[in-house]
Coordinates of C-alpha atoms in Angstrom, one line a residue:
M1 CA -139.7 40.3 -24.2
C2 CA -138.8 39.7 -20.7
R3 CA -136.2 37.4 -21.7
L4 CA -135.3 40.0 -24.2
E5 CA -134.9 42.6 -21.4
E6 CA -133.4 40.3 -19.1
S7 CA -130.8 39.5 -21.6
G8 CA -130.0 43.3 -22.2
K9 CA -129.6 43.7 -18.5
E10 CA -127.6 40.7 -18.7
C11 CA -125.5 42.0 -21.4
S12 CA -125.1 45.6 -20.0
Y13 CA -124.2 44.3 -16.8
R14 CA -121.3 42.0 -18.5
H15 CA -120.2 45.0 -20.2
S16 CA -120.1 47.2 -16.9
K17 CA -118.5 44.0 -15.4
F18 CA -115.8 43.6 -18.4
S19 CA -115.1 47.5 -18.2
R20 CA -114.6 47.4 -14.9
M21 CA -112.1 44.6 -15.6
R22 CA -110.3 46.3 -17.8
L23 CA -110.1 49.6 -15.8
M24 CA -108.6 47.4 -12.8
D25 CA -106.1 45.7 -15.4
L26 CA -105.1 48.8 -17.2
A27 CA -104.8 50.2 -13.7
G28 CA -102.9 47.6 -12.5
S29 CA -100.6 47.8 -15.5
K30 CA -100.1 51.7 -14.5
V31 CA -98.8 50.4 -11.2
Q32 CA -96.8 47.9 -12.2
S33 CA -95.3 50.1 -14.5
F34 CA -94.9 53.0 -12.1
K35 CA -93.2 50.6 -9.8
K36 CA -90.7 49.5 -12.5
C37 CA -89.9 53.0 -13.0
V38 CA -89.3 54.3 -9.9
A39 CA -87.5 50.9 -9.2
S40 CA -85.0 52.0 -12.5
K41 CA -84.7 55.2 -11.2
S42 CA -83.4 54.3 -7.9
Q43 CA -81.4 52.0 -9.8
T44 CA -79.5 54.8 -11.8
K45 CA -79.6 57.2 -8.5
L46 CA -77.5 54.3 -6.2
W47 CA -75.5 53.9 -9.7
I48 CA -74.7 57.6 -9.8
V49 CA -74.1 57.8 -6.3
R50 CA -71.2 54.8 -6.4
V51 CA -69.8 56.6 -9.3
I52 CA -69.3 59.9 -7.5
T53 CA -68.3 57.7 -4.3
T54 CA -65.9 56.2 -6.3
A55 CA -64.5 59.3 -7.8
L56 CA -64.4 61.0 -4.4
I57 CA -62.2 58.1 -3.0
W58 CA -59.8 58.2 -5.6
T59 CA -59.3 61.9 -5.4
Y60 CA -59.0 61.7 -1.7
V61 CA -56.3 58.9 -2.3
I62 CA -54.6 60.8 -5.3
H63 CA -54.4 63.9 -2.6
L64 CA -53.3 61.5 0.1
V65 CA -50.4 60.1 -1.9
A66 CA -49.5 63.6 -3.1
F67 CA -49.6 64.8 0.8
G68 CA -47.4 61.7 1.4
E69 CA -45.0 62.4 -1.6
T70 CA -44.5 65.9 -0.1
W71 CA -44.6 65.5 3.7
G72 CA -44.3 61.8 4.0
P73 CA -41.2 59.9 5.5
R74 CA -38.3 59.5 3.5
L75 CA -39.3 55.6 2.5
L76 CA -42.6 57.2 1.0
K77 CA -40.6 59.7 -1.1
S78 CA -39.9 58.9 -4.9
W79 CA -37.1 62.1 -4.6
P80 CA -33.9 61.5 -2.2
S81 CA -34.5 63.1 1.0
C82 CA -32.1 65.7 0.4
F83 CA -34.6 67.5 -1.8
N84 CA -36.7 69.0 1.4
H85 CA -39.8 70.5 -0.4
Q86 CA -40.1 73.1 2.8
E87 CA -37.0 74.5 1.4
A88 CA -37.6 74.1 -2.5
G89 CA -40.7 76.0 -2.0
G90 CA -42.8 72.4 -2.4
K91 CA -41.8 71.9 -5.7
L92 CA -43.0 68.4 -6.6
S93 CA -41.3 65.5 -8.5
M94 CA -43.2 63.7 -10.7
L95 CA -45.4 61.0 -9.0
V96 CA -45.7 57.9 -10.7
Q97 CA -48.7 55.7 -10.0
E98 CA -49.0 52.3 -11.1
S99 CA -52.5 51.2 -11.8
S100 CA -51.5 48.2 -13.4
P101 CA -48.7 46.5 -15.2
Q102 CA -49.9 47.4 -18.6
Q103 CA -51.2 51.3 -17.5
I104 CA -48.9 54.0 -15.8
K105 CA -50.2 57.3 -15.1
I106 CA -47.8 60.0 -14.8
L107 CA -48.5 63.0 -13.1
L108 CA -46.4 65.9 -13.9
P109 CA -45.4 68.6 -11.8
P110 CA -47.6 72.1 -12.9
K111 CA -45.6 74.4 -15.3
R112 CA -44.2 77.3 -13.9
V113 CA -45.4 80.6 -15.2
Y114 CA -42.9 83.3 -15.8
R115 CA -42.2 86.1 -18.7
N116 CA -39.8 84.4 -20.9
N117 CA -36.8 87.1 -21.4
G118 CA -35.8 84.9 -24.8
Y119 CA -34.1 81.8 -25.8
L120 CA -30.8 80.0 -24.4
M121 CA -29.1 77.7 -27.1
V122 CA -25.8 75.8 -25.4
S123 CA -23.2 73.7 -26.9
C124 CA -21.4 71.4 -24.5
N125 CA -18.0 70.6 -24.7
G126 CA -15.6 67.5 -23.6
G127 CA -16.5 63.9 -22.6
L128 CA -19.9 62.5 -21.3
N129 CA -19.3 63.8 -17.5
Q130 CA -17.6 67.0 -18.6
M131 CA -21.0 67.8 -20.5
R132 CA -23.0 66.2 -18.0
A133 CA -21.9 69.0 -15.3
A134 CA -22.1 71.7 -17.6
I135 CA -25.6 70.8 -18.8
C136 CA -27.1 70.9 -15.0
D137 CA -25.3 74.9 -14.5
M138 CA -27.3 75.7 -18.2
V139 CA -30.4 74.5 -16.4
V140 CA -29.6 76.7 -13.5
I141 CA -28.6 79.6 -15.6
A142 CA -31.4 79.6 -17.7
R143 CA -34.0 79.3 -14.6
Y144 CA -32.4 82.3 -13.2
L145 CA -32.3 84.6 -16.5
N146 CA -36.0 83.6 -17.2
V147 CA -35.6 82.2 -20.4
T148 CA -36.3 79.0 -22.7
L149 CA -33.7 76.3 -22.7
I150 CA -33.3 74.4 -25.9
V151 CA -32.4 71.2 -25.5
P152 CA -28.2 71.0 -25.4
E153 CA -25.7 70.3 -28.1
L154 CA -23.4 67.9 -27.6
D155 CA -19.7 68.0 -28.5
K156 CA -18.8 66.2 -31.7
T157 CA -15.6 67.3 -32.2
S158 CA -13.4 66.3 -29.4
F159 CA -10.9 63.6 -29.7
W160 CA -13.4 60.9 -29.4
A161 CA -15.2 62.2 -32.4
D162 CA -18.7 61.0 -31.0
S163 CA -21.8 61.7 -33.1
S164 CA -24.4 61.2 -30.4
K165 CA -27.1 63.6 -29.8
F166 CA -28.4 64.5 -26.4
E167 CA -31.5 62.0 -26.9
D168 CA -29.1 59.2 -27.9
I169 CA -27.6 59.5 -24.2
F170 CA -30.6 61.0 -22.1
D171 CA -33.9 60.3 -21.9
A172 CA -35.2 64.1 -23.5
D173 CA -38.9 63.7 -22.7
H174 CA -37.9 62.8 -19.3
F175 CA -35.4 65.7 -18.6
I176 CA -38.0 68.1 -20.1
N177 CA -41.3 67.0 -18.1
S178 CA -39.1 66.5 -15.4
L179 CA -38.0 70.3 -14.9
R180 CA -41.2 71.9 -16.0
D181 CA -41.8 73.4 -12.6
E182 CA -38.2 75.3 -12.4
V183 CA -37.6 76.0 -16.2
R184 CA -39.2 75.7 -19.7
V185 CA -37.2 73.3 -22.0
L186 CA -38.0 72.9 -25.9
K187 CA -36.1 70.3 -28.2
D188 CA -36.0 73.1 -30.7
L189 CA -36.6 76.5 -31.2
P190 CA -39.7 78.3 -32.4
P191 CA -39.8 78.3 -36.3
R192 CA -39.4 81.9 -37.1
L193 CA -36.6 81.9 -34.4
K194 CA -35.0 78.8 -36.3
R195 CA -35.2 80.8 -39.6
K196 CA -33.6 83.5 -38.1
V197 CA -30.6 81.2 -36.6
E198 CA -30.5 79.6 -40.1
L199 CA -29.6 82.8 -41.6
G200 CA -26.7 83.4 -39.6
T201 CA -27.8 86.2 -37.3
L202 CA -26.7 84.2 -34.0
R203 CA -25.0 85.9 -31.1
S204 CA -22.4 83.3 -29.8
L205 CA -20.2 83.8 -26.9
A206 CA -18.3 81.6 -23.8
P207 CA -18.9 82.8 -20.6
V208 CA -16.3 83.5 -17.9
S209 CA -14.9 80.5 -16.4
W210 CA -16.0 80.1 -12.3
S211 CA -18.7 82.9 -12.5
N212 CA -21.4 83.6 -10.3
I213 CA -25.0 84.3 -11.0
S214 CA -24.8 88.1 -10.8
Y215 CA -22.4 87.5 -13.7
Y216 CA -25.3 86.1 -15.9
L217 CA -27.8 88.4 -14.7
H218 CA -25.7 91.6 -15.4
Q219 CA -23.7 90.3 -18.6
V220 CA -25.7 87.6 -20.1
L221 CA -29.3 88.1 -19.6
P222 CA -29.0 91.9 -21.5
L223 CA -27.7 90.1 -24.7
V224 CA -30.6 88.0 -24.3
E225 CA -33.1 90.3 -23.8
K226 CA -31.5 92.1 -27.4
Y227 CA -31.0 89.1 -29.4
K228 CA -33.7 87.0 -28.4
V229 CA -31.5 84.0 -28.9
L230 CA -28.3 83.8 -27.6
H231 CA -25.4 80.8 -27.8
L232 CA -23.2 80.0 -24.8
N233 CA -20.4 77.6 -26.3
R234 CA -17.4 76.0 -24.3
T235 CA -20.0 75.5 -21.1
D236 CA -17.7 73.9 -18.6
A237 CA -17.1 74.9 -15.5
R238 CA -18.8 78.2 -16.4
L239 CA -20.4 78.6 -12.8
A240 CA -18.8 78.8 -9.2
N241 CA -18.4 75.8 -6.8
N242 CA -19.5 78.3 -4.4
G243 CA -20.7 81.4 -2.8
L244 CA -24.0 80.5 -4.4
P245 CA -27.6 80.0 -3.1
I246 CA -28.8 77.2 -1.5
D247 CA -31.4 76.4 -4.0
I248 CA -29.0 77.1 -7.0
Q249 CA -27.0 74.1 -5.4
K250 CA -30.2 72.0 -5.0
L251 CA -31.1 72.9 -8.6
R252 CA -28.1 71.6 -9.8
C253 CA -28.4 68.4 -7.7
R254 CA -31.8 67.6 -9.1
V255 CA -31.1 68.1 -12.5
N256 CA -27.9 66.0 -12.1
F257 CA -29.5 63.1 -10.2
N258 CA -33.1 63.0 -11.0
S259 CA -33.5 64.7 -14.6
L260 CA -30.3 63.5 -16.4
R261 CA -31.8 59.7 -17.1
F262 CA -29.8 57.6 -19.4
T263 CA -31.8 56.1 -22.3
P264 CA -34.1 53.2 -21.4
R265 CA -31.6 51.1 -23.7
I266 CA -28.7 52.3 -21.7
E267 CA -30.1 51.9 -18.5
E268 CA -31.2 48.5 -19.4
L269 CA -27.8 47.2 -20.2
G270 CA -26.4 48.7 -17.5
R271 CA -28.6 46.7 -15.3
K272 CA -27.7 43.6 -16.9
V273 CA -23.8 44.5 -16.6
V274 CA -24.5 44.9 -12.9
R275 CA -26.6 41.9 -12.7
I276 CA -23.9 39.6 -14.1
L277 CA -21.5 40.8 -11.9
R278 CA -23.6 40.7 -8.4
E279 CA -24.4 36.9 -9.9
N280 CA -20.4 36.3 -8.9
G281 CA -20.2 38.2 -5.7
P282 CA -18.7 41.4 -4.3
F283 CA -16.9 43.3 -7.1
L284 CA -14.8 46.9 -7.5
V285 CA -14.8 49.1 -10.6
L286 CA -11.2 50.6 -11.3
H287 CA -11.7 53.6 -13.4
L288 CA -8.1 53.2 -14.9
R289 CA -7.4 56.7 -16.9
Y290 CA -4.6 55.3 -18.8
E291 CA -5.8 56.2 -22.1
M292 CA -4.2 57.9 -25.3
D293 CA -5.8 60.9 -24.9
M294 CA -5.4 61.5 -21.3
L295 CA -1.6 60.7 -21.3
A296 CA -1.2 63.2 -24.5
F297 CA -3.4 65.8 -22.8
S298 CA -1.9 65.7 -19.6
G299 CA 2.2 65.0 -21.1
C300 CA 2.5 61.9 -18.8
S301 CA 4.5 59.3 -20.2
H302 CA 6.2 57.5 -17.3
G303 CA 6.5 53.6 -17.9
C304 CA 6.2 54.5 -21.9
S305 CA 8.9 54.2 -24.7
S306 CA 10.4 56.5 -26.5
E307 CA 8.5 55.9 -29.4
E308 CA 5.2 56.1 -27.2
A309 CA 6.4 59.4 -25.9
D310 CA 6.5 60.7 -29.1
E311 CA 3.4 59.8 -30.5
L312 CA 1.9 61.2 -27.5
T313 CA 3.5 64.2 -28.0
R314 CA 2.4 64.7 -31.8
L315 CA -0.9 64.2 -30.6
R316 CA -0.7 67.0 -28.2
Y317 CA 0.2 69.6 -30.9
A318 CA -2.2 68.3 -33.3
Y319 CA -5.3 69.7 -30.9
P320 CA -5.0 73.3 -30.9
W321 CA -7.2 73.8 -27.9
W322 CA -4.8 71.4 -25.7
K323 CA -3.0 74.9 -25.0
E324 CA -0.3 73.3 -23.0
K325 CA 2.7 72.0 -25.3
V326 CA 6.0 71.6 -23.6
I327 CA 5.3 69.3 -20.7
D328 CA 8.0 67.6 -18.1
S329 CA 6.4 64.6 -17.4
Q330 CA 8.7 63.3 -14.5
M331 CA 7.8 67.2 -12.6
K332 CA 4.2 66.8 -13.2
R333 CA 4.4 63.0 -11.7
K334 CA 6.1 64.2 -8.6
E335 CA 3.4 66.8 -8.4
G336 CA 0.5 64.1 -8.4
M337 CA -0.8 65.8 -11.6
C338 CA -0.8 62.1 -13.8
P339 CA -2.7 59.4 -13.5
L340 CA -1.0 56.2 -12.1
T341 CA 0.3 53.7 -14.6
P342 CA -1.3 50.0 -14.3
E343 CA 1.8 48.7 -12.8
E344 CA 1.6 51.7 -9.8
T345 CA -2.3 50.7 -9.4
A346 CA -1.5 47.1 -9.1
L347 CA 1.2 48.0 -6.1
V348 CA -1.5 50.6 -4.5
L349 CA -4.7 48.0 -4.7
T350 CA -2.2 45.1 -3.0
A351 CA -1.0 47.6 -0.5
L352 CA -5.0 48.8 0.3
G353 CA -5.5 45.2 0.9
I354 CA -7.9 44.5 -1.5
D355 CA -8.7 41.1 -2.2
H356 CA -6.7 39.5 -5.0
N357 CA -9.7 37.2 -5.8
V358 CA -12.5 40.0 -5.9
Q359 CA -14.1 41.1 -9.7
I360 CA -12.5 44.0 -10.8
Y361 CA -14.3 45.8 -13.6
I362 CA -12.4 48.1 -15.9
A363 CA -14.3 51.5 -16.5
A364 CA -12.1 53.1 -18.8
G365 CA -11.7 53.1 -22.8
E366 CA -8.5 51.1 -24.5
I367 CA -5.1 50.9 -22.2
Y368 CA -2.3 52.7 -23.8
G369 CA 0.2 50.3 -24.2
G370 CA -2.5 47.3 -24.3
E371 CA -2.1 43.8 -22.8
R372 CA 1.9 44.8 -22.0
R373 CA 0.9 47.2 -19.6
M374 CA -2.1 45.6 -18.1
A375 CA 0.1 42.4 -17.4
S376 CA 0.8 43.6 -13.8
V377 CA -2.6 44.3 -12.9
S378 CA -4.3 40.8 -14.6
A379 CA -1.3 38.9 -12.6
A380 CA -1.9 40.6 -9.4
F381 CA -5.9 40.5 -9.5
P382 CA -7.1 37.4 -12.1
N383 CA -10.7 38.3 -12.3
L384 CA -10.4 41.6 -14.1
V385 CA -13.5 41.9 -16.5
R386 CA -14.6 45.1 -18.8
K387 CA -18.3 45.5 -20.4
E388 CA -16.7 43.6 -24.0
T389 CA -15.9 40.8 -21.8
L390 CA -19.4 40.8 -19.6
L391 CA -21.7 40.9 -22.9
K392 CA -21.9 39.6 -26.3
P393 CA -20.9 41.6 -29.3
D394 CA -24.5 42.1 -30.9
E395 CA -25.4 43.7 -27.4
L396 CA -22.4 46.4 -27.7
K397 CA -22.8 46.5 -31.5
F398 CA -25.4 49.8 -31.1
F399 CA -22.8 51.5 -28.6
Q400 CA -19.6 51.2 -31.1
N401 CA -17.9 54.0 -32.1
H402 CA -20.1 56.1 -29.8
S403 CA -17.6 56.6 -26.4
S404 CA -20.3 58.8 -24.4
Q405 CA -22.8 56.1 -24.7
M406 CA -20.0 53.5 -23.4
A407 CA -18.8 55.7 -20.8
A408 CA -22.7 56.3 -19.7
L409 CA -22.5 52.3 -19.4
D410 CA -19.6 52.3 -17.0
Y411 CA -21.0 55.5 -15.1
L412 CA -23.9 53.3 -14.1
V413 CA -22.0 50.3 -13.3
S414 CA -19.9 52.4 -11.2
L415 CA -22.5 53.7 -9.2
E416 CA -23.5 50.3 -8.4
S417 CA -19.9 48.8 -7.4
D418 CA -19.2 48.1 -3.7
I419 CA -15.9 50.0 -4.1
F420 CA -14.8 52.4 -7.1
V421 CA -11.1 53.5 -7.2
P422 CA -10.4 56.6 -9.5
T423 CA -6.8 56.6 -10.7
Y424 CA -7.3 60.5 -11.7
D425 CA -9.4 63.1 -10.8
G426 CA -10.7 63.7 -14.1
N427 CA -14.6 64.4 -14.9
M428 CA -16.1 60.7 -14.4
A429 CA -14.1 60.3 -11.4
R430 CA -15.5 63.5 -9.5
V431 CA -19.0 63.3 -11.1
V432 CA -19.4 59.3 -9.7
E433 CA -17.8 60.5 -6.4
G434 CA -20.1 63.0 -6.1
H435 CA -23.3 60.5 -7.2
R436 CA -21.9 57.9 -4.7
R437 CA -21.9 60.8 -1.9
F438 CA -25.6 61.2 -3.0
L439 CA -26.4 57.2 -2.7
G440 CA -25.3 57.2 0.8
F441 CA -21.2 57.9 1.2
K442 CA -20.8 54.2 -0.7
K443 CA -17.0 53.5 -0.6
T444 CA -14.7 55.4 -2.8
I445 CA -11.0 55.2 -2.5
L446 CA -9.4 58.6 -3.5
L447 CA -6.2 58.0 -4.4
D448 CA -3.4 60.5 -3.0
R449 CA -1.2 60.6 -6.3
K450 CA 1.5 62.8 -5.0
L451 CA 1.9 60.6 -1.7
L452 CA 1.9 57.5 -3.7
V453 CA 4.6 58.1 -6.4
N454 CA 6.9 58.8 -3.7
L455 CA 6.2 56.1 -1.9
I456 CA 6.2 53.9 -5.2
D457 CA 9.6 55.3 -6.3
Q458 CA 11.2 54.5 -2.3
Y459 CA 9.7 51.2 -2.2
S460 CA 11.2 50.5 -6.0
S461 CA 14.5 51.4 -4.7
G462 CA 14.5 49.2 -2.2
S463 CA 14.4 51.7 0.7
L464 CA 10.9 51.0 2.1
S465 CA 10.1 47.5 3.1
W466 CA 6.7 46.2 1.9
D467 CA 5.1 46.2 5.3
K468 CA 6.1 49.6 5.9
F469 CA 4.6 50.7 2.3
S470 CA 1.4 48.9 2.7
S471 CA 1.0 50.1 6.4
M472 CA 2.0 54.0 4.9
V473 CA -0.6 53.6 2.0
K474 CA -3.4 52.3 4.3
E475 CA -3.0 55.0 6.9
A476 CA -3.0 58.0 4.1
H477 CA -6.3 56.4 2.6
K478 CA -8.3 56.1 5.9
H479 CA -10.1 59.3 5.7
R480 CA -10.2 58.9 2.2
M481 CA -12.9 56.9 1.4
G482 CA -15.8 59.2 0.3
S483 CA -17.2 59.6 3.7
P484 CA -18.8 63.0 4.7
R485 CA -16.5 66.1 4.3
A486 CA -16.5 70.1 3.8
R487 CA -15.6 71.2 0.4
V488 CA -12.3 73.0 0.2
M489 CA -13.5 76.8 -0.5
I490 CA -10.6 79.1 -1.7
S491 CA -12.9 82.4 -2.7
E492 CA -9.7 84.2 -4.4
K493 CA -8.7 80.6 -6.4
P494 CA -11.9 79.2 -7.7
K495 CA -10.1 76.8 -9.9
E496 CA -8.3 75.3 -7.0
E497 CA -11.4 74.6 -5.0
D498 CA -13.1 71.2 -4.7
F499 CA -15.2 70.6 -7.5
F500 CA -19.0 71.1 -6.8
Y501 CA -20.1 67.7 -8.4
A502 CA -17.4 65.7 -6.8
N503 CA -18.8 66.8 -2.9
P504 CA -22.5 68.5 -3.5
Y505 CA -23.0 68.6 0.5
E506 CA -25.7 71.3 0.4
C507 CA -27.8 68.3 -1.4
L508 CA -26.7 65.1 1.2
Q509 CA -28.3 63.8 4.4
L510 CA -25.1 63.5 6.3
L511 CA -27.2 61.1 8.6
D512 CA -25.5 62.3 12.1
E513 CA -21.8 61.2 10.6
P514 CA -19.1 63.7 11.6
T515 CA -17.7 65.9 9.0
I516 CA -14.1 65.7 8.0
T517 CA -12.4 69.0 7.6

């Protein structure tokens, strides 16, 4: 009995002890679970803190970069120094951050918010650089009329019959995005308006040449508001060179030097040509504008045979929009209104002291008269090259029969040359001249053709020695090398003024250099 009772007590004691041990184990496991939970929450909080801190740091870095873009020194800016953001209202260029070779993050400028007054369609005329300047002007006009610009249509009916579209030559997406803080640009009209245009209800006109912005505000804007879509054709030289507000002039520069970027295909091939040339030393680009279309248009036939002169005359009459038909070639030459011939060009380059062994890149189409007319240039300067001689045929195959795309390649090479020499002041010569000024007044020899043909004739007749001829040529051009100078303004004769795109001095950093008047 006692044993049973003792045994019962012992069992009760053991059960009580076991229960206490279970409770302690259970409590211990709870404590461990609680500790693990606390540790887990602490790690989560730490991770959250790290994420927030990282985000704040990157936000700070991005703002710091943007701040540096706006106010930092010139070397930190992705835009050239002439775009003073204080003067331009704090407008930001596209900021490109390269986080890795595979990932590029583009921060676009904020869209400009404005009441849209309608849509502007434009058809450009002429060659590449004539159209380039017109596009810059049309962007400015769209901006100040508060209208939406449709991506410009390029000329397909000119002498060159180039079928290239805007996006075949220029990077259309970059063009649209880089200007979004100034003007809304679309690749096409909205569907409803597009159908209306297709039905033939489009109002079209050619603006008055050399007009100021008030003409567009008072004459053109009411038409946009009335018809909702307005088409401007023949858009070259439709905005004045001078007498415009500084922000208009700077917007022209912004479009020309930043927004009108060539397609990646053209840019890449242009860089390749420059790289090949650089591997062989310095190079000079000669824009030898002795091509059939220029000679026919200008009526300049000096040095041509009678058969060639007749051919040029027939071509001039074949194009009704070339208004001048009866032309005195000799008189135009004496007035300096003709491009220099290849023979005259060889003489002038030699007189200027250009090294006979320097590479000379011919930036031009087919020279009228071919190798026969180029013989004097190649004899004086044997290192003549062209894109066709530097590149393989398959590399140029895509550009064949597209004169504007070929001209774009020449444009890129011309910008990078050590010296640029145009033999005529056509659109390419003038636009490249202005772009080279913008890039730091790169050496551009601007030939005084009226003086030169007079000196050449004297030298050819024997009345002027070579030493005297060379000395006079050098003296006449020592201040015609693309250095800073004021643009000539003739308010009553805007067509005779210096072309804005040849010398956009409102956008240039003069670097304390004196201005030649």
